[in-house]
Amino acid sequence: MVLVRGHRGPAGVAGPPPGPVAGVGYPLPIDGRRAEGDMGVGDMSERAILRRTAELAADFLETLGERPVGVSVSPDELRARLGGPLPEVGEPALEVTERLAREADPGIVASAGPRYFGFVIGGSYPAAVAADWLTTAWDQNAGLYVSAPAAMVVEEVAGGWLRELFGLPASASVAFVTGATMANWTALAAARHEVLGRAGWNVETQGLQGAPEVDVVVGAEAHVTILAALQYLGLGREGVHVVPADEQGRLRAELLPSVLAECGPRTIVCAQAGNVNTGAFDPLEPIAAAVREHGGWLHVDGAFGLWAAASPELRPRVAGLALADSWTTDTHKWLNVPYDSGLVFTAHPAAHRAATSVSAAYLAATEGGERDGFDWTPEYSRRARGFPVYATLRSLGRAGVAEVVERCCRLARRVAELLAVEPGVTILNEVVLNQVLVRFGPAGTAGDERTRAVVAAVQRDGTCWLGGTTWHGQAAMRISVSNWRTTDDDVDVSAAAILRCARASQTSATR
Ligand SMILES: *Cc1c(COP(=O)(O)O)cnc(C)c1O
């Protein structure tokens, strides 16, 4: 039968579902005219629904700082609230929205708030949320210039601004993808094209079977999504050459030449700007020199660390960045743009395009030869995700981007200092960026247990949220500061909560 969405009687009361309408793929009211209910808006206008939704969103954002940061609801409670059978007859959009906001609420993590220090998350700037709403309303398909001209031009403009902010070559290609995982994939697909192309092999048409061998080199601390990209690209996660890392997780550049000596002429090297645990930067200058000497492609995963390049204070940490062949970063992390939003740049536009381009007879190029989004990304139909990035950059300006990056780093140092004064607390990393690793208690099993207990207690406490990790074989608390809303006060209150939990865990341990 045909499901009729939001089909309502005059008083907004659900009427009986109409019978099937032969050959009609969309809902029609019984009398053959389109009823108001077809839009799913019931008795409300679309404007009224959007206004009310804006209120619901503002209510959420205004109370973000006061919400408990963790979520305590059980999965079954969420299923009870949100589950049940698919309604036979549709419900009006406003009712659906109100109900969603109400029932999902206990399961919404305040990760966009000022005291969420888990993973590397970031929040959303007002300009970013606003542009994201417009992006949704406009519903452009940014795969093609002809279906989304403003979106394509905005990606071009914002891409150019970002190249400049990061100090990348003006000729570098740029693409807006879902996140750093697909940015890594795109960069490594371009690298695969280039190194095989130099051997006369077209990997896009010929595939990998029978292809000349490709060597991939990673640092021991490469992000898992580099390995995932290699997995998707048929290059394999396990056949890689691994260069040992130092105590901060930096690729040991002095060992790279001997690893490269074992590699053939088609080599891809993956370096990192911003280790997910310590925030440390691989030394890009000597790495680039070694890759240049050997020949090959150098990729830099800077999902959050690349933003150091946008700060005059931190820029020296990424010296040599522009010598690489490709770069990855996220805008949904440190630029505080909503998910999903990542970026890839390459110094080889032809290789980039060859790796990701699609073509079909009905996709004739536009007259002016304008850029089509789907030629540069692993997607075909795609969200116009340049708008929120563009709006955020405009609202911050060059100075604002540098300021938020530097502020987060300062706050990371502040929380480290506040915690370090407590006896039995050790900061395990050099706090060079926005990441802090904290250890409670002695080395060994007792300290591991205590550290995990403190992390769990902080998560229950609800003042702030942070996660645990394992660093050099020992348990550690991991704090990441990457939200524009975080203030000195937030850091002070959070450090106090962490120390309170640490003291309580010590008391219970000695009991
Ligand atoms: C977060 C992160 C990724 C993956 O990024 P997504 O946006 O989650 O796909 C890759 N590399 C590093 C260093 C990261 O921090």
XYZ file of C-alpha atoms and ligand atoms in Angstrom:
526
model
C 0.000 0.000 0.000
C 1.024 3.602 -0.448
C 2.068 5.239 2.791
C 0.677 8.705 3.145
C 2.965 10.977 5.110
C 1.189 13.352 7.415
C -2.204 12.884 5.870
C -4.538 14.677 8.205
C -8.178 15.504 8.484
C -9.188 19.182 8.746
C -8.735 19.332 12.510
C -5.252 17.901 12.332
C -6.515 14.515 13.455
C -5.152 11.543 11.579
C -7.705 10.337 9.088
C -7.896 6.777 7.834
C -5.082 5.877 5.468
C -6.295 6.057 1.877
C -6.139 2.943 -0.216
C -3.388 2.211 -2.712
C -3.185 4.542 -5.706
C -2.130 2.592 -8.755
C 0.929 3.879 -10.560
C 1.497 6.819 -8.230
C 4.886 6.881 -6.538
C 4.083 9.771 -4.216
C 1.215 10.306 -1.834
C -2.001 11.716 -3.209
C -5.041 12.590 -1.150
C -8.157 10.631 -1.863
C -9.861 13.411 -3.808
C -6.890 13.729 -6.169
C -5.778 17.215 -5.062
C -2.602 17.707 -3.064
C -3.494 18.208 0.544
C -1.514 20.246 3.022
C -0.553 17.011 4.727
C 1.491 15.938 1.697
C 4.313 18.175 2.856
C 4.126 16.544 6.239
C 3.570 19.927 7.822
C 0.024 19.363 9.104
C -1.624 22.611 10.071
C 1.658 24.468 10.386
C 3.458 26.359 7.670
C 6.964 25.275 6.772
C 8.212 28.603 8.144
C 6.571 27.958 11.502
C 8.225 24.555 11.731
C 11.652 25.947 10.919
C 11.157 28.759 13.451
C 10.229 26.265 16.147
C 13.205 24.097 15.202
C 15.486 27.103 15.532
C 14.075 27.608 19.050
C 14.706 23.968 19.943
C 18.272 24.221 18.643
C 18.891 27.469 20.522
C 17.474 25.947 23.729
C 19.959 23.135 23.369
C 22.946 25.340 22.599
C 22.130 27.825 25.373
C 22.115 25.064 27.989
C 25.067 23.176 26.543
C 27.411 24.488 29.222
C 25.138 23.324 32.065
C 24.228 19.891 30.757
C 25.960 16.932 32.368
C 28.731 16.243 29.907
C 28.372 12.472 29.907
C 25.296 10.452 29.060
C 23.842 8.112 31.681
C 20.834 6.761 29.797
C 20.908 3.060 28.884
C 20.655 1.871 25.278
C 17.398 0.086 26.160
C 15.882 3.261 27.551
C 16.784 5.038 24.315
C 15.236 2.198 22.323
C 12.084 2.489 24.399
C 11.945 6.238 23.799
C 12.760 6.210 20.104
C 11.737 2.770 18.905
C 8.473 1.084 18.068
C 7.006 0.145 14.725
C 7.224 2.369 11.652
C 4.010 4.408 11.799
C 1.491 3.249 9.232
C 0.268 6.807 8.749
C 2.704 9.679 8.852
C 2.884 12.244 11.606
C 3.083 16.019 11.073
C 6.611 17.362 10.783
C 6.375 19.607 13.815
C 5.185 16.782 16.026
C 7.966 14.596 14.721
C 10.533 17.307 15.400
C 9.284 18.111 18.906
C 9.189 14.463 19.780
C 12.652 13.801 18.373
C 14.103 16.693 20.364
C 12.406 15.440 23.536
C 13.067 11.723 23.246
C 16.625 11.909 21.887
C 17.664 14.474 24.497
C 18.939 12.099 27.212
C 21.078 10.375 24.578
C 22.654 13.565 23.241
C 26.256 13.940 24.373
C 27.329 17.496 25.149
C 30.405 16.991 22.984
C 29.831 20.389 21.381
C 30.097 21.952 24.843
C 33.001 23.610 26.620
C 34.036 20.774 28.942
C 34.165 17.844 26.571
C 37.802 16.786 26.305
C 37.326 13.312 24.844
C 38.896 12.166 21.568
C 39.546 15.270 19.416
C 36.056 16.550 18.792
C 35.603 20.330 18.577
C 32.204 22.020 18.609
C 30.484 24.303 16.129
C 30.738 28.060 15.744
C 27.422 29.927 15.320
C 28.342 30.926 11.752
C 29.105 27.280 10.994
C 25.767 26.018 12.348
C 23.900 28.760 10.493
C 25.596 27.989 7.179
C 25.040 24.282 7.763
C 21.298 24.939 8.164
C 21.240 26.892 4.934
C 23.176 24.100 3.241
C 20.438 21.699 4.319
C 17.644 24.009 3.206
C 19.293 24.678 -0.154
C 19.904 20.931 -0.589
C 22.397 21.425 -3.393
C 24.090 18.495 -5.033
C 27.694 19.645 -5.073
C 28.757 16.806 -7.338
C 28.230 18.978 -10.394
C 28.870 22.631 -11.089
C 25.615 22.836 -13.012
C 23.588 21.631 -10.017
C 25.400 23.746 -7.412
C 27.303 26.725 -8.877
C 27.512 28.744 -5.637
C 28.644 25.673 -3.709
C 31.407 24.991 -6.215
C 32.626 28.588 -6.160
C 32.530 28.682 -2.354
C 34.664 25.510 -2.199
C 37.118 27.149 -4.567
C 37.262 30.330 -2.466
C 37.467 28.615 0.938
C 39.951 26.094 -0.457
C 42.167 28.976 -1.576
C 41.940 30.677 1.827
C 42.916 27.444 3.549
C 45.875 26.821 1.235
C 47.109 30.241 2.194
C 46.452 29.763 5.936
C 48.457 26.519 5.909
C 51.207 27.907 3.661
C 50.632 25.262 0.983
C 51.544 25.805 -2.681
C 49.088 28.076 -4.501
C 48.788 25.447 -7.242
C 47.743 22.665 -4.826
C 44.450 20.894 -5.515
C 41.860 20.850 -2.744
C 38.741 18.806 -2.096
C 36.073 18.841 0.588
C 35.379 15.336 1.862
C 33.565 13.741 4.814
C 36.546 13.733 7.158
C 40.227 12.969 7.496
C 39.676 9.277 6.794
C 38.447 9.992 3.276
C 40.987 12.804 2.944
C 43.728 10.252 3.682
C 42.099 7.891 1.208
C 41.980 10.567 -1.509
C 45.589 11.645 -0.945
C 46.853 8.069 -0.997
C 44.776 7.270 -4.082
C 46.472 10.214 -5.814
C 49.850 8.967 -4.555
C 49.121 5.464 -5.868
C 48.210 6.940 -9.254
C 51.380 9.016 -9.393
C 53.967 6.426 -8.341
C 52.471 3.748 -10.603
C 51.972 6.233 -13.433
C 55.700 6.995 -13.411
C 56.212 3.272 -14.120
C 53.797 3.461 -17.059
C 50.983 1.729 -15.149
C 47.482 3.220 -15.049
C 46.034 1.901 -11.805
C 42.568 3.363 -12.432
C 42.071 1.411 -15.654
C 44.411 -1.548 -15.089
C 43.852 -2.126 -11.399
C 46.430 -3.534 -9.021
C 46.623 -7.103 -10.270
C 49.960 -7.537 -11.978
C 50.955 -3.957 -11.179
C 54.544 -3.048 -10.287
C 55.150 -3.180 -6.552
C 54.434 -0.136 -4.395
C 56.191 0.378 -1.047
C 54.409 2.203 1.742
C 56.271 3.624 4.739
C 54.530 4.787 7.916
C 55.651 5.933 11.339
C 54.983 3.511 14.197
C 52.404 5.995 15.516
C 50.504 6.543 12.236
C 46.783 7.059 12.783
C 44.636 3.957 12.224
C 42.792 5.693 9.397
C 46.017 5.750 7.351
C 45.972 1.966 7.612
C 42.243 1.964 6.804
C 42.925 4.022 3.652
C 45.641 1.537 2.619
C 43.145 -1.260 3.236
C 40.536 0.369 0.969
C 43.151 1.072 -1.718
C 44.325 -2.527 -2.043
C 47.742 -1.579 -0.678
C 47.212 -3.632 2.475
C 47.530 -2.672 6.106
C 50.243 -5.138 6.974
C 52.745 -4.969 4.144
C 53.916 -1.504 5.205
C 57.428 -0.571 6.318
C 57.273 0.863 9.830
C 59.720 3.498 11.052
C 60.093 3.469 14.854
C 58.787 6.473 16.796
C 60.473 8.340 19.647
C 59.140 8.750 23.189
C 56.689 11.485 22.071
C 55.427 9.382 19.162
C 57.365 11.255 16.457
C 58.628 9.314 13.471
C 62.416 8.989 13.941
C 63.577 10.764 10.805
C 67.186 9.627 11.257
C 66.011 6.025 10.702
C 64.014 6.829 7.571
C 66.884 6.654 5.025
C 67.719 3.063 6.008
C 64.039 2.076 5.713
C 63.813 3.804 2.325
C 66.926 1.911 1.217
C 64.800 -1.274 1.404
C 62.094 0.294 -0.770
C 61.798 0.310 -4.522
C 61.333 3.351 -6.764
C 57.549 3.534 -6.155
C 57.320 4.594 -2.531
C 54.678 6.429 -0.510
C 55.691 7.812 2.895
C 53.031 8.786 5.457
C 54.016 11.331 8.092
C 51.875 12.964 10.743
C 51.343 16.457 12.118
C 49.658 15.973 15.506
C 49.798 12.598 17.257
C 46.356 11.686 18.628
C 47.794 10.973 22.057
C 50.596 13.483 22.557
C 49.908 16.088 19.845
C 53.552 15.676 18.731
C 54.674 16.499 15.187
C 56.811 14.268 13.003
C 59.905 16.289 11.950
C 58.738 17.131 8.456
C 61.849 18.867 7.144
C 64.273 15.920 7.454
C 61.499 13.514 6.426
C 60.853 15.527 3.255
C 64.596 15.653 2.531
C 64.892 11.858 2.836
C 61.863 11.271 0.596
C 63.206 13.711 -1.965
C 66.568 11.938 -1.931
C 64.968 8.518 -2.466
C 62.127 9.592 -4.738
C 58.481 9.038 -3.893
C 55.409 10.704 -2.460
C 55.185 12.254 0.998
C 51.759 12.478 2.624
C 51.085 14.397 5.851
C 48.090 13.493 8.020
C 47.319 16.671 9.941
C 43.715 15.974 10.932
C 44.040 18.448 13.783
C 47.767 19.248 13.878
C 47.755 21.021 10.512
C 46.007 23.929 12.232
C 49.332 24.732 13.909
C 50.317 26.101 10.501
C 47.560 28.733 10.850
C 49.176 30.166 13.994
C 52.321 32.324 13.797
C 53.257 31.051 17.266
C 52.945 27.352 16.409
C 53.977 27.408 12.742
C 57.613 26.446 13.447
C 56.347 23.028 14.582
C 55.332 22.194 11.009
C 58.464 23.530 9.306
C 58.873 21.733 5.986
C 55.118 21.203 5.605
C 54.992 22.718 2.111
C 57.602 20.204 0.874
C 55.088 17.343 1.052
C 53.006 16.019 -1.857
C 49.662 15.802 -0.062
C 47.989 16.883 3.154
C 44.930 15.929 5.172
C 43.035 17.941 7.717
C 39.658 18.108 9.392
C 37.447 21.130 9.698
C 34.996 19.309 11.971
C 37.645 19.064 14.682
C 39.622 22.213 15.400
C 37.906 24.666 13.058
C 34.687 23.853 14.968
C 32.520 23.146 11.930
C 29.724 20.539 12.269
C 30.318 16.970 11.070
C 31.142 15.793 8.356
C 33.880 18.024 7.084
C 37.431 17.157 6.101
C 39.888 18.411 3.527
C 42.529 17.005 1.257
C 45.182 18.968 -0.621
C 47.693 17.645 -3.122
C 50.622 19.213 -4.951
C 49.671 17.102 -7.994
C 46.236 18.156 -9.274
C 46.428 15.858 -12.315
C 47.127 12.784 -10.160
C 44.412 13.808 -7.699
C 41.828 14.201 -10.426
C 42.837 10.997 -12.194
C 42.402 9.066 -8.948
C 38.916 10.332 -8.108
C 37.346 11.499 -11.366
C 34.176 9.961 -12.732
C 32.720 10.324 -16.150
C 29.530 9.345 -17.929
C 27.933 10.337 -21.219
C 25.293 12.548 -19.608
C 27.898 14.446 -17.615
C 29.146 16.804 -20.296
C 31.575 19.371 -18.927
C 30.182 22.845 -18.375
C 30.948 25.364 -21.075
C 33.380 27.376 -19.010
C 35.119 24.164 -17.933
C 34.022 24.817 -14.354
C 35.028 22.388 -11.673
C 32.688 19.515 -10.798
C 32.923 18.342 -7.180
C 32.704 14.669 -8.030
C 35.917 14.811 -10.056
C 37.922 15.439 -6.885
C 36.278 13.290 -4.207
C 35.318 9.654 -3.723
C 31.668 10.762 -3.826
C 29.242 11.315 -6.660
C 26.216 13.101 -5.226
C 27.605 15.126 -2.369
C 26.674 17.629 0.306
C 27.709 21.234 -0.313
C 30.000 21.094 2.695
C 32.057 24.103 1.645
C 29.423 26.558 2.912
C 29.958 26.053 6.673
C 33.740 26.064 6.225
C 33.544 29.279 4.213
C 31.232 30.929 6.759
C 33.426 29.905 9.687
C 36.569 31.261 8.045
C 34.808 34.537 7.237
C 33.494 34.880 10.776
C 36.910 34.181 12.347
C 39.268 35.809 9.913
C 42.924 34.871 9.827
C 43.404 36.302 13.330
C 40.442 34.391 14.757
C 41.690 31.044 13.471
C 45.122 31.649 15.008
C 43.486 32.792 18.243
C 41.319 29.695 18.770
C 44.229 27.369 18.014
C 46.577 29.216 20.365
C 43.928 29.510 23.086
C 43.227 25.770 23.069
C 46.964 25.093 23.365
C 47.274 27.550 26.234
C 44.321 25.889 27.994
C 45.911 22.466 27.488
C 49.081 23.742 29.195
C 46.915 25.222 31.941
C 45.115 21.962 32.726
C 48.467 20.135 32.682
C 49.922 22.627 35.168
C 46.885 22.423 37.458
C 47.055 18.619 37.548
C 50.848 18.299 37.764
C 51.073 19.982 41.177
C 49.137 17.118 42.777
C 51.375 14.453 44.340
C 51.199 11.171 42.432
C 50.043 12.826 39.199
C 52.362 12.702 36.185
C 51.976 14.441 32.826
C 53.317 11.868 30.372
C 53.772 14.050 27.292
C 55.396 17.324 26.375
C 52.343 19.534 25.952
C 53.269 20.984 22.562
C 49.733 21.322 21.208
C 46.234 20.674 22.598
C 46.739 17.129 23.948
C 47.568 16.140 27.525
C 48.295 12.617 28.817
C 47.901 12.147 32.556
C 48.929 9.278 34.773
C 47.667 8.697 38.320
C 49.802 6.640 40.695
C 52.995 4.666 40.151
C 54.208 2.825 37.049
C 52.886 -0.699 36.714
C 49.584 -2.424 37.322
C 48.576 -0.470 40.428
C 48.957 2.821 38.570
C 47.110 1.432 35.540
C 44.163 0.446 37.712
C 44.127 3.754 39.518
C 44.346 5.753 36.275
C 41.453 3.816 34.736
C 39.459 4.266 37.941
C 40.001 8.038 37.859
C 38.924 8.228 34.197
C 35.760 6.255 35.003
C 35.054 8.417 38.076
C 35.426 11.639 36.058
C 33.048 10.274 33.425
C 30.491 9.504 36.155
C 31.012 12.847 37.852
C 29.752 14.702 34.774
C 31.625 18.003 35.195
C 33.722 17.208 32.169
C 34.278 14.232 29.904
C 37.533 12.684 28.841
C 38.739 9.253 27.829
C 41.516 6.841 28.560
C 44.284 5.541 26.345
C 47.361 3.357 26.525
C 50.647 5.171 26.076
C 53.910 3.232 25.960
C 52.176 0.267 27.521
C 50.665 2.152 30.442
C 47.164 3.428 31.078
C 46.727 7.178 30.722
C 43.986 9.792 30.856
C 43.757 11.678 27.578
C 42.647 15.313 27.506
C 42.068 17.129 24.246
C 41.183 20.840 24.127
C 39.702 21.770 20.771
C 36.413 23.555 21.400
C 35.974 27.293 20.811
C 33.658 27.531 23.840
C 36.213 26.323 26.393
C 37.328 29.051 28.804
C 39.869 29.298 31.624
C 36.979 28.748 34.044
C 35.960 25.541 32.296
C 39.507 24.277 32.593
C 39.747 25.230 36.271
C 36.434 23.603 37.175
C 37.389 20.489 35.204
C 40.852 20.198 36.753
C 39.259 20.499 40.195
C 36.781 17.727 39.333
C 39.583 15.480 38.059
C 41.609 16.019 41.249
C 38.526 15.413 43.404
C 37.985 12.080 41.646
C 41.682 11.237 41.940
C 41.709 11.897 45.699
C 38.521 9.874 46.199
C 40.009 6.951 44.259
C 43.155 7.093 46.377
C 41.116 7.035 49.596
C 39.102 4.043 48.428
C 42.280 2.269 47.283
C 44.003 2.646 50.664
C 40.924 1.629 52.594
C 40.669 12.159 13.744
C 41.864 11.773 12.975
C 41.756 11.083 11.759
C 40.431 10.609 11.232
O 39.628 11.692 10.967
P 38.059 11.589 10.735
O 37.689 12.979 10.471
O 37.525 11.061 12.036
O 37.803 10.668 9.609
C 42.901 10.833 11.046
N 44.100 11.201 11.513
C 44.266 11.836 12.688
C 45.645 12.229 13.136
C 43.151 12.147 13.462
O 43.292 12.796 14.616
